[in-house]
């Protein structure tokens, strides 16, 4: 089945109201926020990514889903395939580091033994608490579209992980993303919609607009890119379609209370309308990572 | 690494207090109970088990962990590798059936695409709520050891799934276990210790005694076995070491408020002491499934 068919079929099952029709990255159970990821070697991470970085990224990307809800992390449940001693030890060291860095304890989980030829597959469930969890469907016409941090660094980092020459700072953005927990907590009570950018700025912005029943513009000239990325040679369009950024994308009116860049505007209508210095440009063929 | 080494290493990470040092099947977050399983084709289920039964068992065994805490299920998060159309559709039908049967909605999850040669791996996190969640370490000297239902049917069912001749009733006990939710909710406020039997009655009873710092007897003549199992030819010792029962094993004084069988007694000391009609018998080499 395709993912779309499978999700459509899941939506015909008994769903919790807090599942929001499986349209969001996280579920709500009262003020509890839940998110779950499975990652597969060769699909979601490179088989030769350092195991400590795999641990970091597995936790950090789930905490990024919590950040987009303004949640304070409560704990994680890990599903882990015990295998090669050195890999396991390095993974545990990275897990220790990421849990301590973000003050998020281990709650439990399960370990399994995989058949010898199976790719490494890991699973994580993260739990957090948020009194004001925004969704992605609440943007209003006239809202600004804002993004934290810089975009595209992780995409360059992936190219570097795959052999391109480039600085460690970009590689770190790919391997060790920093979930925007503090920003998410500050923004959650005041934004109209929020999500983290995982598949690419353009595709995720279009998803927010579509969920909100609106059109949105993005001016590529306003997309924040780092000096390292410019030196690496990626342009704003490459950056805005790369994905793996784990920055917070949000809709609000007025100025947000955190460092962020306004990159566009919501309006009545539909679709994503890219601009370059205020002038419409054609929609690129590829907006980001499509599942 | 061995599972024991890996768990020891996990215990040196930042642990949530509700993880109970990773000594329990479920974690506590206030009155919320959390449990997580990963299952692998060829390890935890047979590659030719019907997909609807794989779905049923994945949910039912996690709900059994909740039952052992006296919890009311709140929802599940599914991690699923989308693959072959027919398998996926049959899995979804079984998922629908098990969620409806136990009144437990889907909260969310994640889907992945596995490489073509990878074994099917599924993950489930189940959440429930319990005001009186017993643990496995609270048995007291003088407590009776009790078990719900009958033991060993699923072990015979596994043999039937692997080709032995036998009745559908036993096969169903292996493929479609029934979590003892109502019994768990009735027992939780009054038992001193409770767990579900997944690895075998003898090994799980020894774990409860060890966690409680006590010795325990089990009289094999008192172990409840079904007529079907007797007809199949499995004796009480085979039944008590087979596993996959998902019955509730508990310690209490006096008579419990649910249908159950007293099979032993806790006492000061340590270890599992099997009896046959009140006479000590040697400890079998194999007590159940060792991870």
PDB file of C-alpha atoms in Angstrom, chain B residues 23-126:
ATOM      1  CA  UNK B  23      12.536  -3.572  36.515  1.00  0.00           C
ATOM      2  CA  UNK B  24       8.904  -3.598  35.433  1.00  0.00           C
ATOM      3  CA  UNK B  25       6.976  -4.209  32.211  1.00  0.00           C
ATOM      4  CA  UNK B  26       5.382  -0.767  32.341  1.00  0.00           C
ATOM      5  CA  UNK B  27       6.306   2.767  33.332  1.00  0.00           C
ATOM      6  CA  UNK B  28       4.263   5.114  35.518  1.00  0.00           C
ATOM      7  CA  UNK B  29       3.717   8.807  34.845  1.00  0.00           C
ATOM      8  CA  UNK B  30       1.385   9.864  37.610  1.00  0.00           C
ATOM      9  CA  UNK B  31      -1.633   7.601  37.146  1.00  0.00           C
ATOM     10  CA  UNK B  32      -0.700   7.017  33.512  1.00  0.00           C
ATOM     11  CA  UNK B  33       0.701   3.594  32.620  1.00  0.00           C
ATOM     12  CA  UNK B  34       2.922   3.188  29.560  1.00  0.00           C
ATOM     13  CA  UNK B  35       4.196   0.068  27.885  1.00  0.00           C
ATOM     14  CA  UNK B  36       6.048  -0.506  24.627  1.00  0.00           C
ATOM     15  CA  UNK B  37       6.841  -3.568  22.540  1.00  0.00           C
ATOM     16  CA  UNK B  38       8.745  -4.241  19.362  1.00  0.00           C
ATOM     17  CA  UNK B  39       7.999  -7.505  17.565  1.00  0.00           C
ATOM     18  CA  UNK B  40       9.985  -9.063  14.746  1.00  0.00           C
ATOM     19  CA  UNK B  41       8.831 -11.654  12.200  1.00  0.00           C
ATOM     20  CA  UNK B  42      10.677 -14.901  12.816  1.00  0.00           C
ATOM     21  CA  UNK B  43      11.473 -13.892  16.400  1.00  0.00           C
ATOM     22  CA  UNK B  44       8.234 -12.848  18.121  1.00  0.00           C
ATOM     23  CA  UNK B  45       5.764 -14.154  15.577  1.00  0.00           C
ATOM     24  CA  UNK B  46       5.855 -16.725  12.805  1.00  0.00           C
ATOM     25  CA  UNK B  47       6.351 -15.231   9.339  1.00  0.00           C
ATOM     26  CA  UNK B  48       3.242 -17.119   8.179  1.00  0.00           C
ATOM     27  CA  UNK B  49       1.027 -16.134  11.126  1.00  0.00           C
ATOM     28  CA  UNK B  50      -2.117 -14.498   9.680  1.00  0.00           C
ATOM     29  CA  UNK B  51      -1.574 -10.707   9.616  1.00  0.00           C
ATOM     30  CA  UNK B  52      -4.888 -10.037  11.380  1.00  0.00           C
ATOM     31  CA  UNK B  53      -3.680 -12.247  14.233  1.00  0.00           C
ATOM     32  CA  UNK B  54      -0.329 -10.438  14.337  1.00  0.00           C
ATOM     33  CA  UNK B  55      -2.247  -7.177  14.790  1.00  0.00           C
ATOM     34  CA  UNK B  56      -4.481  -8.715  17.440  1.00  0.00           C
ATOM     35  CA  UNK B  57      -1.596 -10.149  19.410  1.00  0.00           C
ATOM     36  CA  UNK B  58       0.529  -6.987  19.201  1.00  0.00           C
ATOM     37  CA  UNK B  59      -2.266  -4.943  20.755  1.00  0.00           C
ATOM     38  CA  UNK B  60      -3.509  -7.653  23.141  1.00  0.00           C
ATOM     39  CA  UNK B  61      -0.109  -8.354  24.677  1.00  0.00           C
ATOM     40  CA  UNK B  62       0.451  -4.653  25.351  1.00  0.00           C
ATOM     41  CA  UNK B  63      -3.033  -4.383  26.846  1.00  0.00           C
ATOM     42  CA  UNK B  64      -2.094  -7.364  29.011  1.00  0.00           C
ATOM     43  CA  UNK B  65       0.755  -5.287  30.469  1.00  0.00           C
ATOM     44  CA  UNK B  66      -1.842  -2.605  31.214  1.00  0.00           C
ATOM     45  CA  UNK B  67      -4.176  -5.236  32.719  1.00  0.00           C
ATOM     46  CA  UNK B  68      -1.431  -6.248  35.150  1.00  0.00           C
ATOM     47  CA  UNK B  69      -1.486  -2.642  36.395  1.00  0.00           C
ATOM     48  CA  UNK B  70      -5.259  -2.575  36.700  1.00  0.00           C
ATOM     49  CA  UNK B  71      -5.306   0.072  33.988  1.00  0.00           C
ATOM     50  CA  UNK B  72      -8.122   1.183  31.724  1.00  0.00           C
ATOM     51  CA  UNK B  73      -6.632   1.416  28.203  1.00  0.00           C
ATOM     52  CA  UNK B  74      -6.562   4.942  26.785  1.00  0.00           C
ATOM     53  CA  UNK B  75      -4.988   4.390  23.385  1.00  0.00           C
ATOM     54  CA  UNK B  76      -2.121   2.968  21.365  1.00  0.00           C
ATOM     55  CA  UNK B  77       0.589   4.409  19.123  1.00  0.00           C
ATOM     56  CA  UNK B  78       1.588   2.143  16.219  1.00  0.00           C
ATOM     57  CA  UNK B  79       4.906   1.933  14.379  1.00  0.00           C
ATOM     58  CA  UNK B  80       4.259   0.092  11.125  1.00  0.00           C
ATOM     59  CA  UNK B  81       6.330  -0.884   8.079  1.00  0.00           C
ATOM     60  CA  UNK B  82       4.089  -0.478   5.050  1.00  0.00           C
ATOM     61  CA  UNK B  83       4.709  -3.276   2.586  1.00  0.00           C
ATOM     62  CA  UNK B  84       2.711  -5.876   0.718  1.00  0.00           C
ATOM     63  CA  UNK B  85      -0.864  -4.736  -0.010  1.00  0.00           C
ATOM     64  CA  UNK B  86      -2.660  -7.934   1.039  1.00  0.00           C
ATOM     65  CA  UNK B  87      -0.683  -8.231   4.264  1.00  0.00           C
ATOM     66  CA  UNK B  88      -1.304  -4.582   5.139  1.00  0.00           C
ATOM     67  CA  UNK B  89      -5.059  -4.863   4.480  1.00  0.00           C
ATOM     68  CA  UNK B  90      -5.383  -8.011   6.576  1.00  0.00           C
ATOM     69  CA  UNK B  91      -3.336  -6.402   9.363  1.00  0.00           C
ATOM     70  CA  UNK B  92      -5.625  -3.361   9.335  1.00  0.00           C
ATOM     71  CA  UNK B  93      -8.699  -5.589   9.593  1.00  0.00           C
ATOM     72  CA  UNK B  94      -7.221  -7.335  12.635  1.00  0.00           C
ATOM     73  CA  UNK B  95      -6.212  -4.002  14.139  1.00  0.00           C
ATOM     74  CA  UNK B  96      -9.744  -2.697  13.717  1.00  0.00           C
ATOM     75  CA  UNK B  97     -11.114  -5.827  15.381  1.00  0.00           C
ATOM     76  CA  UNK B  98      -8.800  -5.777  18.397  1.00  0.00           C
ATOM     77  CA  UNK B  99      -9.207  -2.030  18.999  1.00  0.00           C
ATOM     78  CA  UNK B 100     -12.998  -2.348  18.886  1.00  0.00           C
ATOM     79  CA  UNK B 101     -13.017  -5.476  21.054  1.00  0.00           C
ATOM     80  CA  UNK B 102     -11.120  -3.807  23.871  1.00  0.00           C
ATOM     81  CA  UNK B 103     -12.482  -0.276  23.404  1.00  0.00           C
ATOM     82  CA  UNK B 104      -9.015   1.114  22.829  1.00  0.00           C
ATOM     83  CA  UNK B 105      -8.590   3.805  20.158  1.00  0.00           C
ATOM     84  CA  UNK B 106      -5.590   4.549  17.975  1.00  0.00           C
ATOM     85  CA  UNK B 107      -3.744   7.671  19.117  1.00  0.00           C
ATOM     86  CA  UNK B 108      -1.137   7.962  16.405  1.00  0.00           C
ATOM     87  CA  UNK B 109       2.176   6.524  15.358  1.00  0.00           C
ATOM     88  CA  UNK B 110       4.549   6.340  12.449  1.00  0.00           C
ATOM     89  CA  UNK B 111       4.826   4.409   9.211  1.00  0.00           C
ATOM     90  CA  UNK B 112       8.077   3.458   7.518  1.00  0.00           C
ATOM     91  CA  UNK B 113       9.205   1.743   4.361  1.00  0.00           C
ATOM     92  CA  UNK B 114      11.637  -1.092   5.008  1.00  0.00           C
ATOM     93  CA  UNK B 115      14.312  -2.278   2.584  1.00  0.00           C
ATOM     94  CA  UNK B 116      12.982  -5.244   0.537  1.00  0.00           C
ATOM     95  CA  UNK B 117      15.009  -7.893   2.386  1.00  0.00           C
ATOM     96  CA  UNK B 118      14.191  -6.689   5.900  1.00  0.00           C
ATOM     97  CA  UNK B 119      12.016  -8.789   8.215  1.00  0.00           C
ATOM     98  CA  UNK B 120       8.726  -7.200   9.243  1.00  0.00           C
ATOM     99  CA  UNK B 121       9.165  -5.259  12.493  1.00  0.00           C
ATOM    100  CA  UNK B 122       6.289  -3.598  14.301  1.00  0.00           C
ATOM    101  CA  UNK B 123       6.202  -1.421  17.351  1.00  0.00           C
ATOM    102  CA  UNK B 124       3.389  -0.479  19.691  1.00  0.00           C
ATOM    103  CA  UNK B 125       3.126   1.846  22.665  1.00  0.00           C
ATOM    104  CA  UNK B 126       0.023   1.453  24.819  1.00  0.00           C
TER     105      UNK B 126
END
